[in-house]
Amino acid sequence: MQEIYLDYNASTPVHPEIINDVLYSMHTVFANPSSQHKSGKSAALAIANARYNIAKYISADTNEIIFTSSATEAINLAIYSVLYQQKILNNKKNYKLLYAATEHKCVNNALNHWNKILQLDYEIVELPVNEDGQVILDVLQEELPLALMLCTMAVNNETGIITNLKAIKEAINKYNQYIFWLVDSVQALGKIDVNFKDLEISYASFSGHKIHAPKGCGVLYVADKNPLFPMFCGEQENKYRAGTENVPAIIGFDKALMLIEKNKHLPKNLFKYRNMIINSLTKVFPNIQINNSYPNIVPTVINFSVPEFLSKELINIFGIFNIRVAAGSACGALNSKSYVIDAMNLGRQRAEGAIRMSFSIFSNYNNIRQLCKRIALIGKKLNNYKKNYETKRYQYLLHNQTPVIRFNYNGINSWIVVNSEQCVVIDPIVELKNKLLNFINNNKLKIIAIMNTHGYVDYINYTQDLRNKLDIVIDNDDVDILGWPVNEKYLSNINIEGMQYPALLLAQDNVIIKVPTPGYTNDSVSFIVAKARDGVLLESQFVFTGGNILIEDLGRNNFKISNANKLYRSIENILKLVDNNCIVCPTYDCENLFATTMKIEQKANSLITDVLLKQQDIFLSRTKQVDLFSEEKYFQEISTKVYDPKNCIISNVDAKDIINKESYLLIDTREAVIHANDVKIIQFSKIIGVNKNSFFNVPFIHVVNFMSYCINSFDTNIHLLFICNSGMTSAYVASAFRRLGFLNSNSISLEILDKFNIDSENSYEMYV
Ligand code: PLP
């Protein structure tokens, strides 16, 4: 499947005609442009020509053009020059430095850097934008009078939104005519015309590799008489830059502008193409939300979100069909969001799911038709794999008749306990509503009850909304304030250690037992998912401990409704009631350790050890210490205990040896749809000799079940090899397994597949 590259705003392939010119120039004008001989002069002449053409293209004078290595350098040079001038003038005025919230990060970074290095300590002000991505003019007008510099981009790199520079200029005219105005024009070049002279823009930045020229050439336009000081000492560019000029890249930049001029007719069709693509996407993702709408945009960007997916998941889905798209966020992290969509106040879900498809100005109809066909193929495959939960495909889910699905948002868990065609939702939070609803609807599950381990404390509960949206087996009138059934017909009594506990009856001898466990809050309860017959507990499988027992920690105890003494008693009781291998599912999990077991906690959790050793006084003083922390510090403190996932990553160099030596379980932690459509991973499993029964797909939502399966089926010295695209998210799972005693848990990146020369065109029969 041929790669479809849709990340032109990040970088573009060098245009074949430019490659020709650049290659030719490397043979012909290779000399140092500062040399006085004829060869040197030819190189200098090539730069002079390029300078002339670029100046002409943006209606500037040649002495206003400085070649740099990149736009980032150009931006630094402009900001440095403005600030350095103040430094040497020794101006004591306390200026403000303004930048729009959606600027490229290098602008904010450069402002902070030079403000600090030059010890000016000016106030740096981020200007908010509205839902259309435009700077809010009221705020700008308020800030302008005391400002020294203003940075606003011409076109945004994530959304393609065209900034209303005219409106900004009007505000400047009214409130501060002397301001230095930097307009980052990287994404505007070749797409819209900016009249730098009429708008009296002081500085503008451009970058060659965004317009099909090679990397290594940027341009700073400095309008006449604006400050300019070199950051480094050198002889080049009229002494404003250091280092022999990158002549081939400059020639490439020049040629790119020539091509843009020659093809000026092309952009006319681009809006039509954009609509074709949006139509195709809408058929596959009917709930799509377009984050950049016509008309104030360049046609080469579609920024969208789909409520059911995070950007990371969408990137993976497109990736498997060889379409390269970008997220506005750093995708290495488990939770990340686009700061641009966030600044536009389009909501957290859209910011966390934002995908950018960016196109070339040279795109043609055939490229777009091919893309639309590929998108339709994704739609077909997605429909086949809509289900997130299928016991047929996941043999480890059969291990328990009540698999537990975990959803996590920023360290807070919501759970679904599945039993046959029905389910119970535990601790739903509003941030996970799309995930929960999606799972329930896609798997056509009927909700028996929605229950909470404690009343609302420090997050927004979603119980009531869910109740209103869905048809629930147990009526609203038949549950207490935490959602536990009060009508006897749903309940039975289970005898454990001589005490009777109420239990919600599920199919096939499965029950959920409620145990009052005050401590974290006075209304806290724990739920034990267990097998029971004739009122007798047979086996406890999962325990939902809410905010009481966390992984290697206990919950806070400093709410008004907390009580450490009661918590001690509650833990004592839970320890009596559940089996050692019972999986503990807490409400909070800041480090993505997924779950733990009672056996592990008895060793690793010093507060639990205190309870086991009956050291109530020590327990009480330790819980007090925990409470002394402010919430923020408390979470930082927890993080220091991280089982660093990085330690689990096997480099691709080492991987080849290890794989050949050991017999592994191979576990793909990517989403079901991605795993099922990836022919390469199946070929890989065959090559390394992993048979069908040792090869698993364990998406994050199923990790807890896989833990239960492994604990009950294997010795802890088994070798577990987790795999995902980067090797990083699977490393989180590997580290969680190491915690549980599976010390031979490791993670590798899918890039290892390239080492095995696996040919993706060569299709193998899939296991699933
Ligand atoms: N400004 C914008 C709007 C950009 O999109 C980029 C590149 O991503 C830059 C600045 C930095 O450009 P360069 O890679 O040439 O430093």
GROMACS .gro file of N, CA, C and O and ligand atoms in nm, residues 9-11 68-75 102-107 153-158 184-188 205-210 215-219 356, ligand 1:
model
  176
    9ASN      N    1   0.244   2.063   0.626
    9ASN     CA    2   0.272   2.180   0.710
    9ASN      C    3   0.392   2.156   0.801
    9ASN      O    4   0.451   2.251   0.852
   10ALA      N    5   0.426   2.030   0.821
   10ALA     CA    6   0.546   2.001   0.902
   10ALA      C    7   0.669   2.009   0.813
   10ALA      O    8   0.769   2.072   0.848
   11SER      N    9   0.661   1.946   0.698
   11SER     CA   10   0.771   1.956   0.601
   11SER      C   11   0.724   1.898   0.468
   11SER      O   12   0.632   1.817   0.465
   68THR      N   13   1.864   3.288   0.660
   68THR     CA   14   1.897   3.219   0.787
   68THR      C   15   1.894   3.069   0.761
   68THR      O   16   1.876   3.026   0.648
   69SER      N   17   1.908   2.991   0.869
   69SER     CA   18   1.905   2.845   0.851
   69SER      C   19   1.763   2.793   0.855
   69SER      O   20   1.736   2.681   0.812
   70SER      N   21   1.669   2.872   0.910
   70SER     CA   22   1.532   2.824   0.929
   70SER      C   23   1.445   2.942   0.972
   70SER      O   24   1.497   3.050   1.004
   71ALA      N   25   1.314   2.917   0.977
   71ALA     CA   26   1.226   3.021   1.027
   71ALA      C   27   1.248   3.041   1.177
   71ALA      O   28   1.241   3.152   1.228
   72THR      N   29   1.277   2.933   1.246
   72THR     CA   30   1.301   2.944   1.391
   72THR      C   31   1.417   3.041   1.416
   72THR      O   32   1.411   3.126   1.505
   73GLU      N   33   1.522   3.028   1.336
   73GLU     CA   34   1.635   3.121   1.354
   73GLU      C   35   1.592   3.263   1.319
   73GLU      O   36   1.629   3.359   1.389
   74ALA      N   37   1.514   3.277   1.212
   74ALA     CA   38   1.470   3.411   1.170
   74ALA      C   39   1.389   3.478   1.283
   74ALA      O   40   1.409   3.596   1.315
   75ILE      N   41   1.302   3.399   1.346
   75ILE     CA   42   1.218   3.451   1.455
   75ILE      C   43   1.307   3.491   1.574
   75ILE      O   44   1.289   3.596   1.634
  102THR      N   45  -0.198   3.117   1.968
  102THR     CA   46  -0.185   3.008   1.871
  102THR      C   47  -0.055   3.014   1.791
  102THR      O   48  -0.038   2.941   1.693
  103GLU      N   49   0.037   3.103   1.831
  103GLU     CA   50   0.166   3.111   1.760
  103GLU      C   51   0.240   2.978   1.766
  103GLU      O   52   0.222   2.899   1.860
  104HIS      N   53   0.327   2.957   1.669
  104HIS     CA   54   0.417   2.840   1.674
  104HIS      C   55   0.499   2.850   1.803
  104HIS      O   56   0.537   2.960   1.845
  105LYS      N   57   0.524   2.735   1.866
  105LYS     CA   58   0.590   2.736   1.998
  105LYS      C   59   0.725   2.808   1.997
  105LYS      O   60   0.770   2.860   2.099
  106CYS      N   61   0.791   2.813   1.881
  106CYS     CA   62   0.924   2.875   1.879
  106CYS      C   63   0.915   3.025   1.912
  106CYS      O   64   1.012   3.084   1.960
  107VAL      N   65   0.799   3.086   1.891
  107VAL     CA   66   0.785   3.230   1.918
  107VAL      C   67   0.787   3.254   2.069
  107VAL      O   68   0.866   3.334   2.121
  153MET      N   69   0.102   3.544   1.380
  153MET     CA   70   0.135   3.474   1.257
  153MET      C   71   0.037   3.509   1.144
  153MET      O   72  -0.075   3.553   1.171
  154ALA      N   73   0.080   3.489   1.020
  154ALA     CA   74  -0.009   3.520   0.908
  154ALA      C   75  -0.109   3.406   0.887
  154ALA      O   76  -0.228   3.429   0.864
  155VAL      N   77  -0.059   3.282   0.894
  155VAL     CA   78  -0.146   3.164   0.878
  155VAL      C   79  -0.102   3.062   0.983
  155VAL      O   80   0.017   3.039   1.001
  156ASN      N   81  -0.201   3.004   1.051
  156ASN     CA   82  -0.166   2.909   1.156
  156ASN      C   83  -0.127   2.772   1.098
  156ASN      O   84  -0.192   2.723   1.005
  157ASN      N   85  -0.025   2.713   1.156
  157ASN     CA   86   0.026   2.587   1.103
  157ASN      C   87  -0.066   2.468   1.134
  157ASN      O   88  -0.070   2.372   1.059
  158GLU      N   89  -0.142   2.473   1.242
  158GLU     CA   90  -0.228   2.358   1.275
  158GLU      C   91  -0.365   2.367   1.208
  158GLU      O   92  -0.424   2.266   1.175
  184ASP      N   93   0.498   3.596   1.164
  184ASP     CA   94   0.553   3.469   1.119
  184ASP      C   95   0.472   3.425   0.997
  184ASP      O   96   0.353   3.395   1.007
  185SER      N   97   0.537   3.423   0.880
  185SER     CA   98   0.463   3.401   0.754
  185SER      C   99   0.497   3.268   0.689
  185SER      O  100   0.475   3.249   0.568
  186VAL      N  101   0.549   3.176   0.770
  186VAL     CA  102   0.593   3.047   0.719
  186VAL      C  103   0.483   2.976   0.641
  186VAL      O  104   0.504   2.925   0.532
  187GLN      N  105   0.362   2.972   0.699
  187GLN     CA  106   0.255   2.894   0.638
  187GLN      C  107   0.173   2.976   0.538
  187GLN      O  108   0.078   2.925   0.479
  188ALA      N  109   0.210   3.103   0.522
  188ALA     CA  110   0.136   3.187   0.427
  188ALA      C  111   0.202   3.184   0.289
  188ALA      O  112   0.134   3.196   0.187
  205SER      N  113   0.895   3.608   0.892
  205SER     CA  114   0.981   3.488   0.880
  205SER      C  115   0.923   3.392   0.777
  205SER      O  116   0.801   3.383   0.761
  206PHE      N  117   1.015   3.320   0.709
  206PHE     CA  118   0.976   3.225   0.605
  206PHE      C  119   1.067   3.102   0.615
  206PHE      O  120   1.177   3.111   0.671
  207SER      N  121   1.021   2.993   0.558
  207SER     CA  122   1.101   2.870   0.566
  207SER      C  123   1.093   2.791   0.436
  207SER      O  124   0.982   2.767   0.385
  208GLY      N  125   1.209   2.751   0.384
  208GLY     CA  126   1.214   2.683   0.254
  208GLY      C  127   1.151   2.545   0.255
  208GLY      O  128   1.083   2.506   0.161
  209HIS      N  129   1.169   2.470   0.367
  209HIS     CA  130   1.125   2.330   0.362
  209HIS      C  131   0.973   2.315   0.371
  209HIS      O  132   0.921   2.205   0.363
  210LYS      N  133   0.902   2.428   0.387
  210LYS     CA  134   0.755   2.421   0.386
  210LYS      C  135   0.701   2.442   0.244
  210LYS      O  136   0.582   2.431   0.220
  215LYS      N  137   1.562   2.154   0.340
  215LYS     CA  138   1.576   2.214   0.474
  215LYS      C  139   1.707   2.291   0.480
  215LYS      O  140   1.799   2.263   0.403
  216GLY      N  141   1.714   2.386   0.572
  216GLY     CA  142   1.840   2.458   0.590
  216GLY      C  143   1.838   2.598   0.535
  216GLY      O  144   1.941   2.665   0.534
  217CYS      N  145   1.723   2.645   0.488
  217CYS     CA  146   1.717   2.784   0.445
  217CYS      C  147   1.588   2.849   0.493
  217CYS      O  148   1.477   2.804   0.461
  218GLY      N  149   1.603   2.954   0.573
  218GLY     CA  150   1.490   3.037   0.613
  218GLY      C  151   1.519   3.179   0.570
  218GLY      O  152   1.630   3.209   0.522
  219VAL      N  153   1.420   3.265   0.587
  219VAL     CA  154   1.441   3.405   0.550
  219VAL      C  155   1.383   3.493   0.659
  219VAL      O  156   1.275   3.464   0.712
  356ARG      N  157  -0.458   1.686   1.210
  356ARG     CA  158  -0.432   1.779   1.100
  356ARG      C  159  -0.393   1.700   0.976
  356ARG      O  160  -0.298   1.622   0.979
  769PLP     N1  161   0.644   2.899   1.222
  769PLP     C1  162   0.548   2.820   1.173
  769PLP     C2  163   0.409   2.873   1.159
  769PLP     C3  164   0.577   2.689   1.137
  769PLP     O1  165   0.481   2.610   1.090
  769PLP     C4  166   0.710   2.643   1.154
  769PLP     C5  167   0.742   2.501   1.126
  769PLP     O2  168   0.679   2.409   1.175
  769PLP     C6  169   0.807   2.730   1.201
  769PLP     C7  170   0.770   2.857   1.235
  769PLP     C8  171   0.950   2.686   1.216
  769PLP     O3  172   1.007   2.668   1.090
  769PLP     P1  173   1.153   2.603   1.071
  769PLP     O4  174   1.133   2.456   1.067
  769PLP     O5  175   1.204   2.655   0.940
  769PLP     O6  176   1.235   2.648   1.184
   0.00000   0.00000   0.00000
